[in-house]
GROMACS .gro file of C-alpha atoms in nm:
model
  486
    1HIS     CA    1   4.772  10.162   7.696
    2LYS     CA    2   5.092  10.156   7.891
    3SER     CA    3   5.076  10.006   8.237
    4GLN     CA    4   5.040  10.236   8.534
    5SER     CA    5   5.393  10.165   8.657
    6GLN     CA    6   5.537  10.240   8.314
    7CYS     CA    7   5.355  10.573   8.297
    8GLN     CA    8   5.470  10.667   8.648
    9GLN     CA    9   5.830  10.580   8.559
   10ASN     CA   10   5.809  10.780   8.237
   11TYR     CA   11   5.663  11.074   8.426
   12SER     CA   12   5.948  11.070   8.679
   13LEU     CA   13   6.202  11.072   8.396
   14PHE     CA   14   6.009  11.348   8.225
   15LEU     CA   15   6.014  11.566   8.538
   16LEU     CA   16   6.392  11.548   8.554
   17PHE     CA   17   6.417  11.623   8.180
   18TYR     CA   18   6.164  11.906   8.203
   19LEU     CA   19   6.345  12.059   8.500
   20PHE     CA   20   6.669  12.057   8.303
   21LEU     CA   21   6.508  12.219   7.999
   22SER     CA   22   6.319  12.475   8.206
   23LEU     CA   23   6.651  12.606   8.333
   24THR     CA   24   6.750  12.679   7.974
   25GLN     CA   25   6.445  12.732   7.754
   26LEU     CA   26   6.075  12.652   7.798
   27PRO     CA   27   5.993  12.358   7.568
   28THR     CA   28   5.741  12.395   7.292
   29TYR     CA   29   5.466  12.146   7.222
   30ASN     CA   30   5.632  12.016   6.905
   31TYR     CA   31   5.938  11.901   7.096
   32PHE     CA   32   5.726  11.659   7.296
   33THR     CA   33   5.474  11.554   7.032
   34GLU     CA   34   5.529  11.184   7.079
   35ILE     CA   35   5.578  11.137   7.454
   36LEU     CA   36   5.468  11.426   7.671
   37PRO     CA   37   5.092  11.485   7.655
   38HIS     CA   38   4.970  11.138   7.754
   39VAL     CA   39   5.223  11.099   8.032
   40PHE     CA   40   5.143  11.446   8.161
   41LEU     CA   41   4.766  11.395   8.149
   42PHE     CA   42   4.795  11.052   8.309
   43GLN     CA   43   4.977  11.209   8.602
   44MET     CA   44   4.738  11.507   8.623
   45MET     CA   45   4.443  11.271   8.646
   46LYS     CA   46   4.616  11.055   8.904
   47PHE     CA   47   4.713  11.361   9.107
   48ALA     CA   48   4.357  11.497   9.103
   49TRP     CA   49   4.217  11.155   9.195
   50ASP     CA   50   4.466  11.084   9.471
   51ASN     CA   51   4.394  11.414   9.643
   52TYR     CA   52   4.020  11.367   9.609
   53LYS     CA   53   4.062  11.022   9.766
   54ARG     CA   54   4.280  11.155  10.047
   55TYR     CA   55   4.072  11.456  10.149
   56ALA     CA   56   3.718  11.408  10.015
   57TRP     CA   57   3.656  11.040   9.948
   58GLY     CA   58   3.285  10.975   9.898
   59GLU     CA   59   3.196  11.344   9.892
   60ASN     CA   60   3.090  11.504   9.567
   61GLU     CA   61   3.393  11.723   9.503
   62LEU     CA   62   3.725  11.819   9.658
   63ARG     CA   63   3.801  12.155   9.817
   64PRO     CA   64   4.179  12.150   9.783
   65LEU     CA   65   4.263  12.460   9.988
   66SER     CA   66   4.057  12.361  10.290
   67ARG     CA   67   4.135  11.992  10.234
   68ASN     CA   68   3.780  11.866  10.268
   69GLY     CA   69   3.481  11.770  10.058
   70ASN     CA   70   3.196  11.964   9.903
   71ASP     CA   71   2.849  11.813   9.877
   72GLY     CA   72   2.614  12.102   9.807
   73ARG     CA   73   2.249  12.052   9.718
   74THR     CA   74   2.272  11.994   9.345
   75PHE     CA   75   2.246  11.615   9.366
   76GLY     CA   76   1.970  11.580   9.624
   77GLY     CA   77   2.170  11.370   9.868
   78LEU     CA   78   2.354  11.160   9.611
   79ARG     CA   79   2.721  11.139   9.693
   80GLY     CA   80   3.042  11.052   9.510
   81ALA     CA   81   2.986  11.271   9.203
   82SER     CA   82   3.360  11.285   9.136
   83ILE     CA   83   3.380  10.906   9.155
   84VAL     CA   84   3.097  10.840   8.909
   85ASP     CA   85   3.211  11.122   8.681
   86SER     CA   86   3.565  10.978   8.674
   87LEU     CA   87   3.489  10.612   8.602
   88ASP     CA   88   3.531  10.625   8.225
   89THR     CA   89   3.827  10.866   8.235
   90LEU     CA   90   4.015  10.635   8.472
   91TYR     CA   91   3.934  10.337   8.253
   92ILE     CA   92   4.029  10.508   7.926
   93MET     CA   93   4.360  10.635   8.066
   94GLY     CA   94   4.453  10.292   8.198
   95LEU     CA   95   4.445  10.389   8.566
   96GLY     CA   96   4.343  10.038   8.661
   97GLU     CA   97   4.383  10.049   9.038
   98GLU     CA   98   4.194  10.376   9.064
   99TYR     CA   99   3.917  10.246   8.839
  100GLN     CA  100   3.878   9.941   9.066
  101GLU     CA  101   3.853  10.169   9.370
  102ALA     CA  102   3.582  10.369   9.196
  103LYS     CA  103   3.392  10.058   9.088
  104GLU     CA  104   3.399   9.914   9.440
  105TRP     CA  105   3.270  10.241   9.585
  106VAL     CA  106   2.981  10.243   9.338
  107GLU     CA  107   2.896   9.883   9.422
  108ASN     CA  108   2.915   9.921   9.799
  109ASN     CA  109   2.846  10.286   9.877
  110LEU     CA  110   2.643  10.455   9.603
  111ASN     CA  111   2.308  10.490   9.777
  112LEU     CA  112   2.030  10.587   9.536
  113LYS     CA  113   1.755  10.583   9.801
  114VAL     CA  114   1.793  10.946   9.902
  115GLY     CA  115   1.508  11.188   9.957
  116GLY     CA  116   1.644  11.526   9.860
  117GLU     CA  117   1.551  11.738   9.562
  118ALA     CA  118   1.812  11.708   9.290
  119SER     CA  119   1.880  11.881   8.960
  120LEU     CA  120   1.735  11.651   8.695
  121PHE     CA  121   1.989  11.783   8.446
  122GLU     CA  122   2.298  11.739   8.665
  123VAL     CA  123   2.202  11.394   8.790
  124ASN     CA  124   2.129  11.285   8.434
  125ILE     CA  125   2.449  11.406   8.270
  126ARG     CA  126   2.687  11.310   8.554
  127TYR     CA  127   2.538  11.004   8.725
  128VAL     CA  128   2.323  10.848   8.452
  129GLY     CA  129   2.574  10.938   8.181
  130GLY     CA  130   2.870  10.824   8.390
  131LEU     CA  131   2.715  10.490   8.482
  132LEU     CA  132   2.596  10.421   8.128
  133SER     CA  133   2.938  10.495   7.986
  134ALA     CA  134   3.113  10.280   8.246
  135TYR     CA  135   2.878   9.992   8.165
  136TYR     CA  136   2.928  10.014   7.789
  137LEU     CA  137   3.306  10.041   7.821
  138THR     CA  138   3.352   9.760   8.074
  139GLY     CA  139   3.041   9.540   8.064
  140GLU     CA  140   3.030   9.539   8.446
  141GLU     CA  141   2.674   9.459   8.554
  142VAL     CA  142   2.694   9.673   8.868
  143PHE     CA  143   2.684   9.986   8.655
  144LYS     CA  144   2.378   9.863   8.468
  145ARG     CA  145   2.193   9.781   8.790
  146LYS     CA  146   2.267  10.120   8.940
  147VAL     CA  147   2.175  10.322   8.634
  148VAL     CA  148   1.846  10.138   8.584
  149GLU     CA  149   1.750  10.205   8.945
  150LEU     CA  150   1.847  10.570   8.917
  151GLY     CA  151   1.662  10.614   8.589
  152ARG     CA  152   1.335  10.502   8.751
  153ASN     CA  153   1.387  10.761   9.025
  154LEU     CA  154   1.395  11.042   8.769
  155LEU     CA  155   1.059  10.970   8.608
  156PRO     CA  156   0.844  11.170   8.857
  157ALA     CA  157   0.999  11.490   8.720
  158PHE     CA  158   0.780  11.445   8.412
  159ASN     CA  159   0.455  11.458   8.608
  160THR     CA  160   0.344  11.794   8.468
  161PRO     CA  161   0.043  11.890   8.252
  162THR     CA  162   0.264  11.914   7.943
  163GLY     CA  163   0.517  11.641   8.015
  164ILE     CA  164   0.791  11.903   8.011
  165PRO     CA  165   0.985  11.801   8.323
  166HIS     CA  166   1.058  12.012   8.625
  167GLY     CA  167   1.416  12.116   8.671
  168VAL     CA  168   1.434  11.937   9.007
  169VAL     CA  169   1.316  11.594   9.110
  170ASN     CA  170   1.267  11.422   9.445
  171LEU     CA  171   1.481  11.112   9.411
  172ALA     CA  172   1.269  10.920   9.662
  173GLY     CA  173   0.973  10.952   9.426
  174ARG     CA  174   0.744  11.106   9.689
  175SER     CA  175   0.655  11.394   9.459
  176SER     CA  176   0.747  11.525   9.119
  177GLY     CA  177   0.967  11.786   9.282
  178GLY     CA  178   0.991  12.142   9.172
  179ASP     CA  179   0.772  12.448   9.185
  180LEU     CA  180   0.483  12.457   8.940
  181GLY     CA  181   0.543  12.828   8.896
  182ARG     CA  182   0.908  12.783   8.805
  183SER     CA  183   1.021  12.780   8.444
  184SER     CA  184   1.188  12.476   8.294
  185VAL     CA  185   1.517  12.555   8.124
  186LEU     CA  186   1.582  12.460   7.760
  187ALA     CA  187   1.932  12.326   7.825
  188GLU     CA  188   1.798  12.110   8.110
  189PHE     CA  189   1.487  11.945   7.966
  190GLY     CA  190   1.656  11.940   7.625
  191THR     CA  191   1.957  11.745   7.753
  192LEU     CA  192   1.799  11.411   7.839
  193HIS     CA  193   1.756  11.244   7.502
  194LEU     CA  194   2.082  11.050   7.469
  195GLU     CA  195   2.072  10.898   7.815
  196PHE     CA  196   1.699  10.823   7.816
  197VAL     CA  197   1.712  10.644   7.482
  198HIS     CA  198   1.987  10.425   7.625
  199LEU     CA  199   1.781  10.359   7.937
  200SER     CA  200   1.503  10.225   7.714
  201GLU     CA  201   1.756  10.011   7.529
  202LEU     CA  202   1.892   9.863   7.852
  203THR     CA  203   1.556   9.800   8.016
  204SER     CA  204   1.345   9.719   7.707
  205ASP     CA  205   1.101   9.972   7.854
  206PRO     CA  206   0.992  10.239   7.606
  207ILE     CA  207   0.885  10.484   7.877
  208TYR     CA  208   1.217  10.671   7.879
  209THR     CA  209   1.218  10.725   7.504
  210GLU     CA  210   0.851  10.823   7.517
  211LYS     CA  211   0.926  11.092   7.774
  212VAL     CA  212   1.195  11.261   7.565
  213MET     CA  213   1.005  11.218   7.239
  214ASN     CA  214   0.713  11.401   7.399
  215ILE     CA  215   0.945  11.695   7.474
  216ARG     CA  216   1.052  11.704   7.111
  217LYS     CA  217   0.691  11.682   6.990
  218HIS     CA  218   0.591  11.972   7.212
  219LEU     CA  219   0.878  12.191   7.094
  220ASN     CA  220   0.792  12.126   6.731
  221GLN     CA  221   0.438  12.255   6.792
  222LEU     CA  222   0.553  12.588   6.934
  223ASP     CA  223   0.609  12.908   6.741
  224LYS     CA  224   0.970  13.017   6.758
  225PRO     CA  225   1.071  13.382   6.731
  226ARG     CA  226   1.279  13.409   6.412
  227GLY     CA  227   1.326  13.034   6.431
  228LEU     CA  228   1.508  13.064   6.766
  229TYR     CA  229   1.445  12.864   7.083
  230PRO     CA  230   1.404  13.081   7.395
  231ASN     CA  231   1.572  12.950   7.708
  232ALA     CA  232   1.271  12.915   7.940
  233LEU     CA  233   0.941  12.726   7.907
  234ASN     CA  234   0.648  12.703   8.149
  235PRO     CA  235   0.591  12.331   8.224
  236VAL     CA  236   0.225  12.394   8.303
  237SER     CA  237   0.112  12.613   8.014
  238GLY     CA  238   0.373  12.482   7.773
  239ASN     CA  239   0.450  12.834   7.650
  240TRP     CA  240   0.776  13.023   7.629
  241GLU     CA  241   0.834  13.239   7.935
  242GLN     CA  242   1.052  13.504   7.773
  243HIS     CA  243   1.250  13.559   7.457
  244TYR     CA  244   1.607  13.527   7.583
  245VAL     CA  245   1.817  13.308   7.352
  246SER     CA  246   2.170  13.184   7.414
  247ILE     CA  247   2.383  12.896   7.296
  248GLY     CA  248   2.575  12.937   7.621
  249ALA     CA  249   2.425  12.903   7.969
  250LEU     CA  250   2.059  12.791   7.972
  251GLY     CA  251   2.053  12.690   7.605
  252ASP     CA  252   2.378  12.521   7.505
  253SER     CA  253   2.339  12.143   7.528
  254PHE     CA  254   1.987  12.139   7.379
  255TYR     CA  255   2.142  12.207   7.038
  256GLU     CA  256   2.426  11.963   7.103
  257TYR     CA  257   2.180  11.683   7.179
  258LEU     CA  258   1.988  11.739   6.854
  259ILE     CA  259   2.284  11.662   6.629
  260LYS     CA  260   2.413  11.392   6.863
  261SER     CA  261   2.073  11.222   6.873
  262TYR     CA  262   2.093  11.199   6.496
  263LEU     CA  263   2.447  11.061   6.507
  264MET     CA  264   2.369  10.814   6.788
  265SER     CA  265   2.074  10.678   6.590
  266ASP     CA  266   2.315  10.574   6.313
  267ARG     CA  267   2.191  10.870   6.110
  268THR     CA  268   1.827  10.759   6.109
  269ASP     CA  269   1.668  11.020   6.340
  270GLU     CA  270   1.559  11.259   6.067
  271VAL     CA  271   1.346  11.471   6.302
  272ALA     CA  272   1.648  11.553   6.519
  273LYS     CA  273   1.850  11.628   6.206
  274ARG     CA  274   1.588  11.871   6.070
  275MET     CA  275   1.553  12.044   6.407
  276TYR     CA  276   1.929  12.085   6.440
  277TYR     CA  277   1.993  12.236   6.096
  278ALA     CA  278   1.690  12.464   6.122
  279ALA     CA  279   1.813  12.588   6.461
  280LEU     CA  280   2.166  12.636   6.326
  281GLU     CA  281   2.032  12.840   6.034
  282ALA     CA  282   1.839  13.064   6.277
  283ILE     CA  283   2.149  13.103   6.495
  284GLU     CA  284   2.358  13.203   6.193
  285ASN     CA  285   2.096  13.449   6.070
  286ASN     CA  286   2.040  13.616   6.406
  287LEU     CA  287   2.327  13.556   6.647
  288VAL     CA  288   2.654  13.500   6.461
  289GLN     CA  289   2.851  13.823   6.442
  290ARG     CA  290   3.190  13.952   6.330
  291SER     CA  291   3.378  14.183   6.565
  292PRO     CA  292   3.555  14.500   6.446
  293GLY     CA  293   3.878  14.301   6.476
  294GLY     CA  294   3.745  14.020   6.257
  295LEU     CA  295   3.659  13.760   6.523
  296ILE     CA  296   3.349  13.547   6.467
  297TYR     CA  297   3.134  13.499   6.777
  298VAL     CA  298   2.781  13.399   6.877
  299ALA     CA  299   2.597  13.679   7.056
  300GLU     CA  300   2.299  13.643   7.289
  301TRP     CA  301   1.949  13.763   7.196
  302ARG     CA  302   1.716  13.939   7.437
  303GLY     CA  303   1.381  14.000   7.276
  304GLY     CA  304   1.535  14.114   6.950
  305ILE     CA  305   1.827  14.308   7.102
  306LEU     CA  306   2.175  14.156   7.074
  307ASP     CA  307   2.401  14.132   7.375
  308HIS     CA  308   2.753  14.113   7.233
  309ARG     CA  309   2.895  13.866   7.479
  310MET     CA  310   2.989  13.500   7.465
  311GLY     CA  311   3.022  13.265   7.758
  312HIS     CA  312   3.288  12.999   7.801
  313LEU     CA  313   3.000  12.749   7.794
  314ALA     CA  314   2.919  12.859   7.438
  315CYS     CA  315   3.265  12.757   7.320
  316PHE     CA  316   3.145  12.398   7.286
  317SER     CA  317   2.970  12.515   6.970
  318GLY     CA  318   3.284  12.504   6.758
  319GLY     CA  319   3.301  12.128   6.804
  320MET     CA  320   2.925  12.084   6.767
  321ILE     CA  321   2.908  12.272   6.438
  322GLY     CA  322   3.215  12.083   6.319
  323ILE     CA  323   3.071  11.736   6.376
  324GLY     CA  324   2.743  11.846   6.219
  325ALA     CA  325   2.906  11.990   5.908
  326GLU     CA  326   2.950  11.666   5.716
  327HIS     CA  327   2.589  11.559   5.762
  328GLY     CA  328   2.420  11.870   5.624
  329SER     CA  329   2.368  11.959   5.262
  330PRO     CA  330   2.685  11.935   5.048
  331GLU     CA  331   2.670  12.304   4.955
  332THR     CA  332   2.687  12.413   5.324
  333ARG     CA  333   2.947  12.162   5.442
  334GLN     CA  334   3.259  12.371   5.398
  335HIS     CA  335   3.083  12.685   5.518
  336GLN     CA  336   2.984  12.515   5.844
  337LEU     CA  337   3.331  12.368   5.894
  338ASP     CA  338   3.476  12.717   5.844
  339LEU     CA  339   3.226  12.858   6.094
  340ALA     CA  340   3.328  12.590   6.345
  341ALA     CA  341   3.696  12.677   6.295
  342ASN     CA  342   3.630  13.049   6.330
  343ILE     CA  343   3.436  13.011   6.654
  344THR     CA  344   3.706  12.783   6.795
  345HIS     CA  345   3.967  13.041   6.697
  346THR     CA  346   3.772  13.313   6.881
  347CYS     CA  347   3.753  13.099   7.193
  348HIS     CA  348   4.128  13.039   7.173
  349GLU     CA  349   4.174  13.415   7.151
  350SER     CA  350   3.981  13.455   7.478
  351TYR     CA  351   4.254  13.238   7.634
  352ARG     CA  352   4.549  13.392   7.449
  353ARG     CA  353   4.459  13.746   7.555
  354THR     CA  354   4.493  13.677   7.928
  355PRO     CA  355   4.817  13.668   8.130
  356THR     CA  356   4.731  13.320   8.258
  357LYS     CA  357   4.642  13.183   7.911
  358LEU     CA  358   4.314  13.056   8.058
  359GLY     CA  359   3.983  13.198   7.941
  360PRO     CA  360   3.726  13.395   8.140
  361GLU     CA  361   3.372  13.282   8.219
  362VAL     CA  362   3.231  13.549   7.986
  363PHE     CA  363   3.407  13.758   7.720
  364ARG     CA  364   3.268  14.057   7.535
  365PHE     CA  365   3.273  14.239   7.204
  366ASP     CA  366   3.140  14.583   7.298
  367ASP     CA  367   3.276  14.914   7.425
  368GLY     CA  368   3.613  14.833   7.272
  369ALA     CA  369   3.639  14.481   7.416
  370GLU     CA  370   3.754  14.205   7.181
  371ALA     CA  371   3.723  13.857   7.334
  372THR     CA  372   3.811  13.998   7.675
  373ALA     CA  373   3.629  14.033   8.007
  374PRO     CA  374   3.626  14.395   8.125
  375ARG     CA  375   3.382  14.312   8.407
  376VAL     CA  376   3.549  14.180   8.719
  377ASN     CA  377   3.268  13.935   8.801
  378GLU     CA  378   3.313  13.758   8.465
  379ARG     CA  379   3.685  13.686   8.488
  380GLN     CA  380   3.686  13.350   8.669
  381TYR     CA  381   3.800  13.019   8.523
  382ILE     CA  382   3.645  12.721   8.700
  383LEU     CA  383   3.831  12.438   8.520
  384ARG     CA  384   3.576  12.435   8.238
  385PRO     CA  385   3.621  12.200   7.938
  386GLU     CA  386   3.436  12.362   7.648
  387VAL     CA  387   3.732  12.522   7.471
  388VAL     CA  388   3.950  12.210   7.477
  389GLU     CA  389   3.641  12.009   7.380
  390SER     CA  390   3.625  12.204   7.054
  391TYR     CA  391   4.000  12.160   7.006
  392MET     CA  392   3.952  11.784   7.028
  393TYR     CA  393   3.670  11.773   6.775
  394MET     CA  394   3.841  12.010   6.534
  395TRP     CA  395   4.162  11.804   6.552
  396ARG     CA  396   3.970  11.486   6.473
  397LEU     CA  397   3.792  11.655   6.182
  398THR     CA  398   4.085  11.841   6.024
  399HIS     CA  399   4.413  11.715   6.177
  400ASP     CA  400   4.532  12.076   6.175
  401PRO     CA  401   4.827  12.073   6.421
  402LYS     CA  402   4.731  12.409   6.569
  403TYR     CA  403   4.457  12.242   6.773
  404ARG     CA  404   4.709  12.021   6.950
  405GLU     CA  405   4.935  12.322   6.999
  406TRP     CA  406   4.646  12.514   7.155
  407GLY     CA  407   4.562  12.213   7.371
  408TRP     CA  408   4.921  12.201   7.493
  409GLU     CA  409   4.900  12.572   7.584
  410ALA     CA  410   4.588  12.504   7.791
  411LEU     CA  411   4.741  12.201   7.959
  412GLU     CA  412   5.050  12.397   8.052
  413ALA     CA  413   4.839  12.684   8.190
  414LEU     CA  414   4.636  12.442   8.402
  415GLU     CA  415   4.953  12.299   8.551
  416ARG     CA  416   5.101  12.641   8.613
  417HIS     CA  417   4.803  12.821   8.762
  418CYS     CA  418   4.546  12.566   8.880
  419ARG     CA  419   4.758  12.293   9.037
  420LEU     CA  420   4.796  12.318   9.413
  421ALA     CA  421   4.972  12.086   9.654
  422THR     CA  422   4.639  11.916   9.727
  423GLY     CA  423   4.457  11.906   9.394
  424PHE     CA  424   4.343  12.139   9.116
  425SER     CA  425   4.139  12.455   9.166
  426GLY     CA  426   3.973  12.715   8.952
  427ILE     CA  427   4.101  13.072   8.966
  428ILE     CA  428   3.907  13.386   9.046
  429ASP     CA  429   4.063  13.626   8.793
  430VAL     CA  430   4.236  13.505   8.476
  431TYR     CA  431   4.379  13.855   8.427
  432GLY     CA  432   4.527  13.875   8.777
  433HIS     CA  433   4.901  13.873   8.826
  434ILE     CA  434   4.853  13.731   9.175
  435ILE     CA  435   4.655  13.408   9.141
  436GLN     CA  436   4.364  13.352   9.380
  437HIS     CA  437   4.199  13.010   9.379
  438ASP     CA  438   3.830  12.929   9.423
  439ASN     CA  439   3.895  12.617   9.635
  440LEU     CA  440   3.701  12.371   9.420
  441GLN     CA  441   3.813  12.080   9.204
  442GLN     CA  442   3.503  12.040   8.992
  443SER     CA  443   3.397  11.685   8.906
  444PHE     CA  444   3.371  11.789   8.542
  445PHE     CA  445   3.744  11.864   8.543
  446LEU     CA  446   3.805  11.489   8.578
  447ALA     CA  447   3.513  11.386   8.357
  448GLU     CA  448   3.559  11.636   8.074
  449THR     CA  449   3.860  11.867   8.076
  450LEU     CA  450   4.125  11.602   8.129
  451LYS     CA  451   3.945  11.347   7.910
  452TYR     CA  452   3.909  11.583   7.613
  453LEU     CA  453   4.274  11.679   7.639
  454TYR     CA  454   4.373  11.312   7.654
  455LEU     CA  455   4.164  11.235   7.345
  456LEU     CA  456   4.305  11.538   7.165
  457PHE     CA  457   4.649  11.380   7.185
  458SER     CA  458   4.529  11.024   7.117
  459ASP     CA  459   4.490  10.833   6.793
  460ASP     CA  460   4.151  10.870   6.626
  461ASP     CA  461   4.070  10.504   6.687
  462LEU     CA  462   4.040  10.564   7.062
  463LEU     CA  463   3.663  10.616   7.091
  464PRO     CA  464   3.619  10.694   6.719
  465LEU     CA  465   3.352  10.953   6.646
  466LYS     CA  466   3.178  10.725   6.396
  467ASP     CA  467   3.098  10.478   6.676
  468TRP     CA  468   3.062  10.691   6.989
  469VAL     CA  469   2.893  11.015   7.090
  470PHE     CA  470   2.983  11.206   7.404
  471ASN     CA  471   2.711  11.331   7.631
  472THR     CA  472   2.744  11.687   7.756
  473GLU     CA  473   2.956  11.564   8.050
  474ALA     CA  474   3.196  11.389   7.806
  475HIS     CA  475   3.069  11.040   7.887
  476PRO     CA  476   3.098  10.829   7.568
  477LEU     CA  477   2.785  10.644   7.460
  478PRO     CA  478   2.776  10.400   7.168
  479GLY     CA  479   2.568  10.442   6.856
  480ASN     CA  480   2.264  10.219   6.831
  481SER     CA  481   2.428   9.953   6.615
  482HIS     CA  482   2.713   9.918   6.867
  483ILE     CA  483   2.508   9.870   7.185
  484THR     CA  484   2.597   9.544   7.357
  485GLY     CA  485   2.509   9.371   7.677
  486ASN     CA  486   2.131   9.426   7.662
   0.00000   0.00000   0.00000
């Protein structure tokens, strides 16, 4: 990596050059293939970090319009979500001073002895995933100590008759947390496997792996409507609560963690592999559709009735299906790679068909809609990463230059519409000609969106896919044969 001072100097020169060109003709991606994306993303990350540090240091996220921090209740009293989520991005991009600031805050200020009720899912993917990744990338023992302590605090969530965890956990360990009458969500209890296996590796304590293997065992015993996994399960009875199926919100990362569990195990976890390809076959048979205009999308399923909509969250599936393609049967390999490309194309269309060139939270394929959001309450863009995530994977798998071109379009749109004087913010209506901001710089923007864009424009040997898997918050975790520092 270039030094921080070099990148800042290059960026200053670029700004002058860009200003000159913008007065004549807007540059295309190809013109800057060699120099622009990394310098631009380096400065975007530094800008986001500097404003978080100035206005919201130690809080969970920055509110750039009001110039203060946002804590919320998601993390049960844990603070510094943007710091922990940013550790590996800062390190990968070579932002050394900022990484040291983040490390020192974790060492001196990350208090894990808090008594609030936290989302098991969010704490796992952001804090556990972020600390694990930082430890594996740097070898710094402080990250290992913190993540081991935090992992122990999550175990009471599993104190249910079935072992299916509650969605919330009391981090002080006084109770299991949660409401026994509340459903557990597939994407939440199904998105623990990668991190918990690593916790067992680090601690030499099998309890974490046992907890997630019990979830898998229970799911394999259940009947599945048409082979599909409904999104809600009762943690007491162990039965499905309803037959709503989605690979977007409430379902998404469960499927992602099946194929990634197989990959992280150095291709030895045959149970995860079988579950993934069986689920993918059911999704293809029941949910994958072609629009009147020829776009391939993944609909949602409500008790046998299709809802012809696709959420931004579901756009991760292009990358997921792509990385899974080479490990299935040889006769389905090209078909699955084509499916991955088609879904990624559809998600790009949801961006291309807006004036801002940023995609809506939900886009539809009914009543004449084609990858657009006719409903006003579905038009927001909250700095989500899933579309550029699939661009990154599809670039690594195919080296088709269109994925970098699409990534450049997204990067340019982020700069144009989401950058404020005091940080980045989501926008309320991607179709609006007057931009209104939502006043939140999400921690996942630093953890995922900027990281995936940076990797899209990097050489394949930066975090190669054969050695690393990314958790659903884009925190890289090594495959089993590459784990060090135990």
